[in-house]
Short mmCIF file of C-alpha atoms and ligand atoms in Angstrom, two decimals:
data_model
loop_
_atom_site.label_atom_id
_atom_site.label_comp_id
_atom_site.label_asym_id
_atom_site.label_seq_id
_atom_site.Cartn_x
_atom_site.Cartn_y
_atom_site.Cartn_z
CA MET I 1488 157.99 126.75 106.49
CA ILE I 1489 155.88 124.40 104.43
CA GLY I 1490 156.56 120.85 105.57
CA GLY I 1491 157.75 119.49 108.90
CA GLY I 1492 159.81 116.53 107.71
CA LEU I 1493 163.56 116.27 108.28
CA VAL I 1494 164.25 119.15 105.93
CA GLY I 1495 161.55 121.53 107.19
CA ALA I 1496 162.19 120.84 110.87
CA THR I 1497 165.94 121.23 110.46
CA LEU I 1498 165.63 124.52 108.58
CA ALA I 1499 163.07 125.79 111.12
CA ILE I 1500 165.68 125.26 113.85
CA GLY I 1501 168.35 127.07 111.88
CA LEU I 1502 166.07 129.98 111.03
CA ALA I 1503 164.85 130.31 114.62
CA ARG I 1504 168.49 130.47 115.70
CA ALA I 1505 168.98 133.24 113.15
CA SER I 1506 166.27 135.16 115.03
CA HIS I 1507 163.44 134.45 112.63
CA LYS I 1508 159.91 133.88 113.89
CA VAL I 1509 158.99 130.60 112.27
CA ARG I 1510 155.65 128.93 111.71
CA VAL I 1511 155.69 125.40 110.31
CA LEU I 1512 152.64 124.23 108.34
CA ASP I 1513 152.82 120.46 107.97
CA GLY I 1514 150.69 117.90 106.18
CA GLY I 1515 149.14 114.76 107.62
CA ASP I 1516 149.88 111.10 108.19
CA THR I 1517 148.61 109.97 104.81
CA ASP I 1518 151.24 112.06 102.97
CA PHE I 1519 154.30 110.43 101.47
CA ARG I 1520 156.90 111.14 104.11
CA SER I 1521 160.40 109.85 103.55
CA SER I 1522 161.40 111.32 106.91
CA ARG I 1523 159.40 108.58 108.61
CA GLY I 1524 160.52 105.67 106.46
CA ASN I 1525 164.22 106.10 105.80
CA PHE I 1526 167.33 104.12 106.66
CA GLY I 1527 169.10 106.56 109.01
CA LEU I 1528 172.54 106.53 107.44
CA VAL I 1529 174.88 109.48 107.71
CA TRP I 1530 176.56 108.38 104.53
CA VAL I 1531 179.48 109.80 102.66
CA GLN I 1532 180.91 106.99 100.53
CA GLY I 1533 179.96 107.14 96.89
CA LYS I 1534 178.23 110.52 97.26
CA GLY I 1535 179.29 113.00 94.64
CA ALA I 1536 181.29 110.74 92.36
CA HIS I 1537 180.16 113.02 89.54
CA SER I 1538 179.83 116.25 91.50
CA ALA I 1539 182.63 117.88 93.45
CA PRO I 1540 180.26 120.29 95.26
CA TYR I 1541 178.07 117.39 96.42
CA ALA I 1542 181.05 115.32 97.56
CA GLN I 1543 182.39 118.30 99.52
CA TRP I 1544 178.98 119.29 100.94
CA THR I 1545 178.30 115.71 102.10
CA GLY I 1546 181.75 115.45 103.67
CA SER I 1547 181.26 118.71 105.55
CA ALA I 1548 177.86 117.48 106.81
CA SER I 1549 179.40 114.27 108.15
CA ARG I 1550 182.09 116.29 109.96
CA ALA I 1551 179.45 118.64 111.42
CA TRP I 1552 177.28 115.78 112.73
CA PRO I 1553 178.96 115.15 116.14
CA GLU I 1554 178.41 118.73 117.22
CA PHE I 1555 174.85 118.73 115.86
CA ALA I 1556 173.94 115.49 117.69
CA ALA I 1557 175.48 116.80 120.92
CA GLU I 1558 173.47 120.01 120.65
CA LEU I 1559 170.23 118.11 120.08
CA LEU I 1560 170.92 115.89 123.09
CA ASP I 1561 171.72 118.86 125.25
CA ALA I 1562 168.68 120.88 124.16
CA THR I 1563 166.07 118.11 124.00
CA GLY I 1564 167.35 115.15 126.01
CA VAL I 1565 166.84 112.96 122.92
CA ASP I 1566 169.85 110.88 121.99
CA VAL I 1567 169.69 110.37 118.23
CA GLN I 1568 172.22 107.53 118.60
CA LEU I 1569 174.80 108.93 116.24
CA GLN I 1570 177.55 106.41 115.62
CA GLN I 1571 180.28 107.30 113.19
CA THR I 1572 182.16 104.05 113.31
CA GLY I 1573 182.68 103.95 109.57
CA GLY I 1574 180.63 102.27 106.86
CA ILE I 1575 180.98 99.25 104.62
CA ASP I 1576 179.54 98.57 101.18
CA TYR I 1577 179.77 94.84 100.42
CA CYS I 1578 180.47 93.62 96.89
CA LEU I 1579 179.30 90.17 95.83
CA THR I 1580 180.91 90.01 92.39
CA GLU I 1581 184.22 91.08 90.89
CA SER I 1582 182.47 93.57 88.64
CA GLU I 1583 180.62 95.14 91.60
CA PHE I 1584 183.95 95.41 93.38
CA LYS I 1585 185.62 97.07 90.43
CA SER I 1586 182.89 99.63 89.80
CA GLN I 1587 182.75 100.41 93.53
CA ALA I 1588 186.51 100.99 93.55
CA ASP I 1589 186.18 103.38 90.60
CA LYS I 1590 183.38 105.27 92.30
CA MET I 1591 185.29 105.66 95.55
CA GLN I 1592 188.36 106.91 93.72
CA ARG I 1593 186.24 109.51 91.92
CA VAL I 1594 184.78 110.78 95.20
CA GLN I 1595 188.28 111.08 96.62
CA ASP I 1596 189.39 113.04 93.56
CA GLN I 1597 186.36 115.33 93.83
CA THR I 1598 187.24 116.20 97.43
CA ASP I 1599 190.99 116.69 96.92
CA GLY I 1600 191.60 113.67 99.12
CA MET I 1601 189.37 114.77 102.03
CA PHE I 1602 187.26 111.65 101.50
CA GLU I 1603 189.08 108.66 102.97
CA TYR I 1604 188.38 105.09 102.01
CA GLN I 1605 189.88 101.66 101.54
CA MET I 1606 188.96 98.79 99.23
CA LEU I 1607 189.17 95.59 101.28
CA ASP I 1608 189.35 91.98 100.14
CA ASN I 1609 187.37 89.20 101.84
CA LYS I 1610 190.08 88.57 104.44
CA GLU I 1611 190.39 92.25 105.33
CA VAL I 1612 186.59 92.66 105.57
CA ARG I 1613 186.51 89.62 107.84
CA GLU I 1614 188.83 91.38 110.26
CA LEU I 1615 186.22 94.12 110.67
CA MET I 1616 183.14 91.88 110.36
CA PRO I 1617 183.98 88.24 111.20
CA GLN I 1618 180.46 87.02 110.33
CA ILE I 1619 180.66 87.64 106.57
CA SER I 1620 180.50 84.72 104.19
CA LYS I 1621 182.98 83.56 101.55
CA ALA I 1622 180.61 84.95 98.91
CA VAL I 1623 181.70 88.48 99.75
CA VAL I 1624 184.35 89.37 97.17
CA GLY I 1625 185.33 92.50 99.03
CA ALA I 1626 184.02 95.81 100.22
CA SER I 1627 184.63 99.50 100.34
CA TYR I 1628 185.18 100.96 103.78
CA SER I 1629 185.12 104.59 104.79
CA PRO I 1630 185.80 105.78 108.34
CA GLN I 1631 183.64 108.86 107.67
CA ASP I 1632 180.31 107.03 107.45
CA GLY I 1633 177.85 106.40 110.25
CA HIS I 1634 174.21 106.22 111.24
CA VAL I 1635 171.54 107.61 113.53
CA ASN I 1636 168.10 106.46 114.63
CA PRO I 1637 166.02 108.41 112.10
CA LEU I 1638 162.80 108.46 114.13
CA LYS I 1639 164.63 109.74 117.19
CA LEU I 1640 166.18 112.35 114.94
CA LEU I 1641 162.77 113.53 113.77
CA LYS I 1642 161.57 113.62 117.37
CA ALA I 1643 164.64 115.56 118.51
CA LEU I 1644 164.22 118.06 115.67
CA HIS I 1645 160.55 118.64 116.44
CA THR I 1646 161.26 119.04 120.16
CA GLN I 1647 164.09 121.48 119.50
CA MET I 1648 162.14 123.42 116.89
CA GLN I 1649 159.28 123.99 119.33
CA LYS I 1650 161.65 124.83 122.19
CA LEU I 1651 163.15 127.55 120.03
CA GLY I 1652 159.69 129.07 119.70
CA CYS I 1653 158.66 127.82 116.27
CA GLU I 1654 154.93 127.34 115.96
CA TYR I 1655 154.12 123.88 114.58
CA LEU I 1656 150.74 123.28 112.94
CA PRO I 1657 150.16 119.70 111.77
CA ASN I 1658 147.35 118.72 109.37
CA GLN I 1659 147.48 122.05 107.58
CA PRO I 1660 148.13 121.01 103.98
CA VAL I 1661 148.85 124.06 101.86
CA ILE I 1662 146.61 124.20 98.84
CA ASP I 1663 147.53 127.57 97.40
CA ILE I 1664 150.05 130.37 97.73
CA GLU I 1665 149.63 133.96 96.58
CA ALA I 1666 152.76 136.06 96.28
CA ARG I 1667 152.57 139.80 96.86
CA ASN I 1668 155.19 142.49 97.15
CA SER I 1669 154.86 142.47 100.93
CA GLY I 1670 155.12 138.73 101.31
CA PHE I 1671 153.01 135.63 100.85
CA LYS I 1672 149.48 134.55 101.60
CA VAL I 1673 149.49 130.83 102.27
CA ILE I 1674 146.15 129.09 102.04
CA THR I 1675 145.69 125.77 103.81
CA ARG I 1676 142.70 123.51 104.02
CA ASP I 1677 141.63 125.27 107.24
CA GLY I 1678 142.79 128.84 106.98
CA GLU I 1679 145.09 131.55 105.72
CA PHE I 1680 148.53 132.53 106.93
CA TYR I 1681 150.81 135.42 106.04
CA CYS I 1682 154.59 135.54 105.99
CA GLU I 1683 157.45 137.64 104.70
CA LYS I 1684 159.66 134.72 103.87
CA LEU I 1685 158.47 131.38 102.55
CA VAL I 1686 160.42 128.12 102.55
CA LEU I 1687 159.02 125.14 100.70
CA ALA I 1688 160.13 121.87 102.29
CA SER I 1689 157.16 119.69 101.47
CA GLY I 1690 159.13 116.82 99.93
CA LEU I 1691 157.63 115.56 96.70
CA THR I 1692 154.85 118.17 96.86
CA ASN I 1693 157.45 120.90 96.33
CA THR I 1694 157.18 120.69 92.53
CA GLU I 1695 153.56 121.74 92.66
CA LEU I 1696 153.97 124.42 95.37
CA ALA I 1697 157.15 125.88 93.86
CA ARG I 1698 155.32 126.56 90.60
CA LYS I 1699 152.98 128.90 92.49
CA VAL I 1700 155.87 131.18 93.37
CA GLY I 1701 157.70 131.09 90.07
CA MET I 1702 160.11 128.22 90.66
CA SER I 1703 160.55 125.09 88.62
CA VAL I 1704 161.64 122.17 90.83
CA PRO I 1705 161.45 118.86 89.00
CA LEU I 1706 161.16 115.89 91.39
CA LYS I 1707 160.15 112.31 91.17
CA PRO I 1708 159.59 109.53 93.68
CA ASN I 1709 161.86 106.52 93.97
CA GLN I 1710 160.63 103.65 96.08
CA GLY I 1711 162.71 101.91 98.75
CA GLN I 1712 161.58 98.91 100.81
CA LEU I 1713 162.93 97.88 104.20
CA LEU I 1714 162.74 94.96 106.59
CA ILE I 1715 162.82 95.24 110.38
CA THR I 1716 163.79 92.22 112.48
CA GLU I 1717 163.40 91.18 116.08
CA ARG I 1718 166.20 92.35 118.37
CA PHE I 1719 169.35 90.39 117.85
CA GLU I 1720 172.70 90.00 119.66
CA PRO I 1721 174.68 93.17 118.96
CA PHE I 1722 177.18 92.11 116.29
CA LEU I 1723 177.08 94.75 113.60
CA LYS I 1724 179.38 97.51 114.73
CA ILE I 1725 179.71 98.93 111.24
CA PRO I 1726 176.61 99.82 109.20
CA SER I 1727 176.26 99.30 105.48
CA ILE I 1728 173.66 100.40 102.96
CA HIS I 1729 172.21 96.88 103.23
CA ILE I 1730 171.99 96.52 106.98
CA ARG I 1731 172.41 98.44 110.20
CA GLN I 1732 171.78 97.49 113.80
CA THR I 1733 170.19 99.89 116.25
CA ASP I 1734 171.19 100.38 119.87
CA GLU I 1735 168.16 98.29 120.81
CA GLY I 1736 169.45 95.38 118.72
CA THR I 1737 166.94 95.67 115.86
CA LEU I 1738 168.29 94.97 112.39
CA GLN I 1739 167.11 97.32 109.68
CA ILE I 1740 167.61 95.75 106.27
CA GLY I 1741 167.43 97.42 102.87
CA ASP I 1742 167.64 98.76 100.39
CA SER I 1743 165.77 98.52 97.16
CA SER I 1744 165.27 101.19 94.58
CA ALA I 1745 162.40 101.30 92.12
CA ASP I 1746 161.22 103.95 89.73
CA ILE I 1747 157.51 103.11 89.91
CA GLY I 1748 155.78 106.38 90.68
CA TYR I 1749 153.68 107.18 93.74
CA ASP I 1750 153.49 103.62 95.03
CA ASP I 1751 154.52 102.95 98.63
CA SER I 1752 153.27 99.41 98.95
CA THR I 1753 155.60 96.52 99.73
CA SER I 1754 155.95 93.42 97.60
CA LEU I 1755 157.00 89.97 98.73
CA GLN I 1756 159.22 89.66 95.67
CA VAL I 1757 161.28 92.76 96.50
CA LEU I 1758 161.42 91.93 100.21
CA ALA I 1759 162.64 88.42 99.39
CA MET I 1760 165.30 89.83 97.10
CA ILE I 1761 166.52 92.15 99.88
CA ALA I 1762 166.57 89.27 102.39
CA ASN I 1763 168.35 86.92 99.97
CA ARG I 1764 171.08 89.39 99.19
CA LEU I 1765 171.64 89.97 102.88
CA LEU I 1766 171.81 86.24 103.59
CA LYS I 1767 174.55 85.91 100.99
CA ILE I 1768 176.58 88.36 103.07
CA PHE I 1769 175.52 87.22 106.57
CA PRO I 1770 174.28 83.60 106.42
CA HIS I 1771 174.02 83.42 110.23
CA LEU I 1772 170.90 85.62 110.10
CA ILE I 1773 168.85 82.85 108.49
CA ASN I 1774 166.57 82.29 111.52
CA VAL I 1775 165.97 85.89 112.55
CA ASN I 1776 162.30 86.89 112.67
CA VAL I 1777 161.25 89.72 110.41
CA LEU I 1778 158.67 91.78 112.29
CA ARG I 1779 157.79 94.55 109.90
CA SER I 1780 158.42 95.81 106.45
CA TRP I 1781 157.59 99.06 104.78
CA SER I 1782 158.24 101.11 101.77
CA ALA I 1783 158.85 104.84 101.44
CA LEU I 1784 159.47 107.21 98.58
CA ARG I 1785 162.78 108.97 98.07
CA VAL I 1786 162.62 112.53 96.78
CA LEU I 1787 164.79 112.59 93.67
CA THR I 1788 165.84 115.39 91.37
CA PRO I 1789 166.81 114.46 87.78
CA ASP I 1790 170.53 114.35 88.73
CA GLY I 1791 170.07 113.09 92.30
CA LEU I 1792 171.67 116.20 93.81
CA PRO I 1793 169.92 118.60 96.21
CA VAL I 1794 167.88 121.57 95.12
CA TYR I 1795 168.49 124.81 96.99
CA GLU I 1796 166.45 127.29 95.04
CA GLN I 1797 165.66 130.94 95.61
CA SER I 1798 162.85 132.29 93.47
CA GLU I 1799 164.01 134.88 90.99
CA LEU I 1800 160.51 136.27 90.70
CA TRP I 1801 159.83 136.35 94.45
CA PRO I 1802 163.27 136.35 96.12
CA ASN I 1803 161.82 135.70 99.57
CA ALA I 1804 160.61 132.29 98.45
CA TYR I 1805 162.91 129.26 98.68
CA ALA I 1806 162.56 125.58 97.85
CA VAL I 1807 164.69 122.88 99.45
CA ASN I 1808 164.81 119.20 98.50
CA CYS I 1809 167.37 116.47 98.87
CA HIS I 1810 167.98 112.78 98.49
CA SER I 1811 169.82 112.48 101.83
CA GLY I 1812 168.02 114.55 104.42
CA VAL I 1813 169.52 112.65 107.34
CA THR I 1814 173.11 113.01 106.20
CA LEU I 1815 172.77 116.66 105.27
CA ALA I 1816 170.81 117.69 108.38
CA ALA I 1817 173.86 119.04 110.16
CA GLN I 1818 174.58 121.44 107.27
CA HIS I 1819 170.92 122.32 106.75
CA ALA I 1820 170.57 123.40 110.38
CA THR I 1821 173.51 125.75 110.08
CA VAL I 1822 174.89 126.85 106.71
CA LEU I 1823 171.79 126.39 104.58
CA SER I 1824 169.56 128.11 107.16
CA GLN I 1825 172.00 131.03 107.32
CA TRP I 1826 171.80 131.35 103.55
CA ILE I 1827 167.99 131.47 103.69
CA ALA I 1828 168.21 133.96 106.57
CA GLY I 1829 170.29 136.19 104.31
CA GLU I 1830 173.48 135.81 106.34
CA SER I 1831 176.91 135.32 104.84
CA VAL I 1832 177.93 131.71 104.34
CA ASP I 1833 181.44 132.48 103.09
CA ASN I 1834 183.05 129.59 101.25
CA TYR I 1835 179.83 127.64 101.08
CA GLN I 1836 178.06 130.17 98.83
CA GLY I 1837 179.69 128.61 95.78
CA ILE I 1838 178.44 125.15 96.70
CA ILE I 1839 174.90 126.36 97.41
CA ASN I 1840 174.80 128.17 94.05
CA GLU I 1841 175.64 124.89 92.31
CA PHE I 1842 172.42 123.39 93.63
CA SER I 1843 170.12 126.01 92.14
CA ALA I 1844 167.29 124.52 90.08
CA ASP I 1845 168.57 126.58 87.13
CA ARG I 1846 170.64 123.60 86.15
CA PHE I 1847 167.53 121.78 84.98
CA THR I 1848 166.44 124.55 82.64
CA ASP I 1849 169.82 125.80 81.30
CA VAL I 1850 170.44 123.70 78.28
CA MET Y 1106 118.65 101.74 136.34
CA ASN Y 1107 117.68 98.13 135.72
CA PHE Y 1108 120.26 95.75 134.44
CA PRO Y 1109 118.98 92.70 132.60
CA GLN Y 1110 119.15 89.67 134.87
CA THR Y 1111 120.63 86.49 133.52
CA ASP Y 1112 121.80 83.21 134.89
CA LEU Y 1113 124.84 83.22 132.67
CA PRO Y 1114 127.82 84.93 134.28
CA MET Y 1115 129.58 87.34 131.95
CA PHE Y 1116 132.99 86.00 132.92
CA LYS Y 1117 133.90 82.49 133.90
CA THR Y 1118 136.56 81.95 136.50
CA ALA Y 1119 139.61 80.17 135.20
CA SER Y 1120 138.86 77.08 137.25
CA ASP Y 1121 135.63 76.48 135.26
CA VAL Y 1122 137.46 76.40 131.96
CA GLU Y 1123 138.41 73.17 130.27
CA LYS Y 1124 142.13 72.50 130.72
CA ILE Y 1125 144.72 70.93 128.51
CA GLU Y 1126 148.21 69.69 129.27
CA ILE Y 1127 151.30 71.33 127.84
CA ALA Y 1128 154.98 71.22 128.82
CA VAL Y 1129 156.62 74.42 129.99
CA ASP Y 1130 160.40 74.05 130.18
CA GLY Y 1131 159.84 70.30 130.26
CA LYS Y 1132 157.42 70.46 133.18
CA SER Y 1133 153.86 69.25 132.68
CA THR Y 1134 151.44 72.15 133.17
CA MET Y 1135 147.63 72.36 132.97
CA VAL Y 1136 146.44 75.49 131.16
CA PRO Y 1137 143.06 76.68 129.85
CA LYS Y 1138 142.05 75.51 126.39
CA ASN Y 1139 141.72 78.10 123.63
CA VAL Y 1140 144.04 80.72 125.06
CA SER Y 1141 147.27 82.09 123.67
CA VAL Y 1142 150.60 80.69 124.77
CA ALA Y 1143 151.29 84.10 126.32
CA ALA Y 1144 148.11 83.98 128.42
CA ALA Y 1145 148.83 80.39 129.42
CA LEU Y 1146 152.36 81.20 130.56
CA LEU Y 1147 151.21 84.28 132.44
CA LEU Y 1148 148.54 82.19 134.24
CA ALA Y 1149 151.18 79.61 135.05
CA GLU Y 1150 153.38 82.47 136.31
CA ALA Y 1151 156.14 81.38 133.96
CA ILE Y 1152 157.78 84.80 133.93
CA PRO Y 1153 160.09 86.12 132.50
CA PHE Y 1154 159.54 84.69 129.03
CA ARG Y 1155 163.09 85.39 127.92
CA TYR Y 1156 166.13 87.54 128.52
CA SER Y 1157 167.04 90.39 126.18
CA LYS Y 1158 169.79 89.47 123.71
CA VAL Y 1159 171.10 93.00 124.01
CA ASP Y 1160 171.27 93.72 127.74
CA GLN Y 1161 170.09 90.41 129.28
CA SER Y 1162 167.19 92.13 131.05
CA PRO Y 1163 164.15 89.91 131.88
CA ARG Y 1164 161.26 90.33 129.40
CA ALA Y 1165 157.55 89.47 129.33
CA PRO Y 1166 154.63 90.16 126.95
CA TYR Y 1167 153.99 93.85 126.55
CA CYS Y 1168 151.50 94.50 123.75
CA LEU Y 1169 149.80 91.08 123.47
CA MET Y 1170 149.00 91.90 119.85
CA GLY Y 1171 152.02 90.85 117.84
CA VAL Y 1172 153.79 94.18 117.68
CA CYS Y 1173 156.50 94.40 120.36
CA ALA Y 1174 158.18 90.98 119.99
CA GLU Y 1175 158.80 90.84 123.74
CA CYS Y 1176 156.97 87.50 124.10
CA LEU Y 1177 159.17 85.29 121.91
CA VAL Y 1178 159.56 81.70 123.13
CA THR Y 1179 160.53 78.35 121.65
CA ILE Y 1180 157.46 76.32 120.66
CA ASN Y 1181 157.90 72.66 119.69
CA ASP Y 1182 161.64 73.28 119.17
CA GLU Y 1183 160.98 76.22 116.83
CA PRO Y 1184 162.73 79.29 118.35
CA GLY Y 1185 161.50 82.88 118.18
CA GLN Y 1186 157.76 82.17 118.14
CA PHE Y 1187 155.25 84.84 119.16
CA ALA Y 1188 153.57 83.55 122.33
CA CYS Y 1189 150.77 86.10 122.04
CA GLN Y 1190 149.94 85.09 118.46
CA THR Y 1191 149.88 81.31 118.97
CA ASN Y 1192 147.14 79.33 120.67
CA VAL Y 1193 147.99 76.50 123.04
CA GLN Y 1194 147.48 72.94 121.80
CA PRO Y 1195 147.45 69.75 123.85
CA GLY Y 1196 150.97 68.39 124.15
CA MET Y 1197 152.67 71.61 123.06
CA ARG Y 1198 156.29 71.98 124.25
CA ILE Y 1199 157.21 75.50 125.25
CA ASN Y 1200 160.68 76.52 126.28
CA ARG Y 1201 161.81 79.85 127.61
CA SER Y 1202 165.35 81.01 127.03
C1 LIG G 968 163.75 104.10 101.83
C2 LIG G 968 164.51 105.36 102.08
C3 LIG G 968 165.76 105.31 102.69
C4 LIG G 968 166.46 106.47 102.92
N1 LIG G 968 167.66 106.38 103.57
C5 LIG G 968 168.34 107.51 103.86
C6 LIG G 968 169.57 107.42 104.56
O1 LIG G 968 169.99 106.33 104.96
N2 LIG G 968 170.25 108.57 104.81
C7 LIG G 968 169.81 109.79 104.37
O2 LIG G 968 170.48 110.78 104.60
N3 LIG G 968 168.62 109.91 103.72
C8 LIG G 968 167.90 108.79 103.46
N4 LIG G 968 166.70 108.89 102.80
C9 LIG G 968 166.26 110.21 102.36
C10 LIG G 968 165.63 111.04 103.44
O3 LIG G 968 164.67 110.29 104.14
C11 LIG G 968 164.99 112.27 102.78
O4 LIG G 968 165.98 113.01 102.12
C12 LIG G 968 164.32 113.19 103.77
O5 LIG G 968 163.42 112.49 104.59
C13 LIG G 968 163.59 114.29 103.03
O6 LIG G 968 162.89 115.05 103.97
P1 LIG G 968 161.80 116.10 103.53
O7 LIG G 968 161.48 116.86 104.76
O8 LIG G 968 162.27 116.84 102.35
O9 LIG G 968 160.60 115.22 102.99
P2 LIG G 968 159.35 114.52 103.69
O10 LIG G 968 159.77 113.58 104.72
O11 LIG G 968 158.53 113.98 102.56
O12 LIG G 968 158.59 115.69 104.40
C14 LIG G 968 157.73 116.54 103.71
C15 LIG G 968 156.71 117.05 104.68
O13 LIG G 968 155.87 117.98 104.00
C16 LIG G 968 154.54 117.71 104.31
N5 LIG G 968 153.72 118.17 103.19
C17 LIG G 968 153.51 117.57 101.99
N6 LIG G 968 152.67 118.29 101.26
C18 LIG G 968 152.33 119.38 102.01
C19 LIG G 968 151.48 120.50 101.79
N7 LIG G 968 150.80 120.66 100.65
N8 LIG G 968 151.37 121.42 102.79
C20 LIG G 968 152.05 121.28 103.96
N9 LIG G 968 152.88 120.23 104.20
C21 LIG G 968 153.00 119.30 103.23
C22 LIG G 968 154.47 116.22 104.55
O14 LIG G 968 153.38 115.89 105.39
C23 LIG G 968 155.82 115.97 105.23
O15 LIG G 968 155.73 116.07 106.64
C24 LIG G 968 165.95 107.73 102.54
C25 LIG G 968 164.69 107.79 101.95
C26 LIG G 968 163.97 106.63 101.72
C27 LIG G 968 162.63 106.73 101.10
S1 LIG G 969 153.39 90.56 123.48
FE1 LIG G 969 153.96 92.03 122.00
S2 LIG G 969 154.32 90.76 120.30
FE2 LIG G 969 153.64 89.35 121.74
#
């Protein structure tokens, strides 16, 4: 397993459960690591408006989350703080409201009605979240959304992965891979490793590593900035893509999106824009102290959907990337790992096939 | 081993230090000059600094370097100030919540 972020750690768990002996070679702290800078949403609404497989896959991940979180707690003692109390996406203009309504309807159509949602006006939103301002035109609400503490999730995954016998080697950046008929020789900065099966889960670095084993995985970074506040009275029972409150009371505020390459610096201008938008929704937060801010890079494919690729040239090599590694973790630990392990995944095979990287080369 | 001898003590006891007057919860208090509000309150045994807004547990400075936000107090009517990142000034009004 190359990479020990959310994707690599989750797949290592699934493969260890499928009786594989797994070694995880991870990079170092200076790498771009979205698994350490993300927002922690287990988010369904809006996902897959243009892709039925993605809408269905995301929905199944959200339904699999309670069992996954319970297993992690039981095995590791780490409570990832899963709360699936629903999610809200606030709209500040009529046109935002209308395009959100269209998007939600499309997702429902793509899932044959499995995706549930409501479009709420200001008064109805106020019943769920009394603190919102008059500036909120309305919102979409889905009972299927939720959130976790993403750093606790990463900790739980690493604990579980090592408990299941996976060998974890940090600071072992892979610099080359040689494919042979018997397997792969993986060359890191410090040594050489051999394996029969190779899974690339190195985030943005996957493009470069995949090429070495005959796969073409186009990816590009997309920057998101976040604000973290002091602990505040618990008031936000329902998370949104703009704000969520942790069990400890911290408010995590986002989220920006910028196509600016490999740049994970923060800028006052973007942070101010994030804060100003939030204050339009929740004016009572005006005096809350912001303690920290950071930026992290999303891992995006050209169409925003996951890549689950098996090398045609070297069929024991796989590449896995996704935009929503938190949300999809529950499916990655089970179904996707079984697919990589060569087990039957029944109805899901069709969905997994849809996410082959072929789609970027078939014209 | 010979240690260099000097007449200057490496540490001064708090009583030697110049004091200034501040108000802690409205009560006049003498504290050392040039220390942080957190250090001054700790010396004055004004603990806890605040109660958690989440579970009401008593809190006090933890990191003393501006990271944990456990030391927040009201300084000159401005709430949510970092006691460990602010130096005391004569006449400063500090309130704990
Ligand atoms: C701002 C932001 C907000 C987000 N919010 C959410 C959200 O709310 N919900 C959600 O589901 N998803 C969210 N995401 C997406 C989610 O964080 C990612 O999908 C997920 O972290 C991807 O995990 P990964 O393991 O593929 O990548 P990474 O976290 O990048 O992990 C890759 C790992 O590979 C290692 N590596 C790199 N190069 C090498 C090499 N040459 N050799 C060995 N190891 C290497 C790195 O050190 C790293 O540990 C968000 C992302 C961002 C940036
Ligand atoms: S004591 Fe930690 S921030 Fe002040």
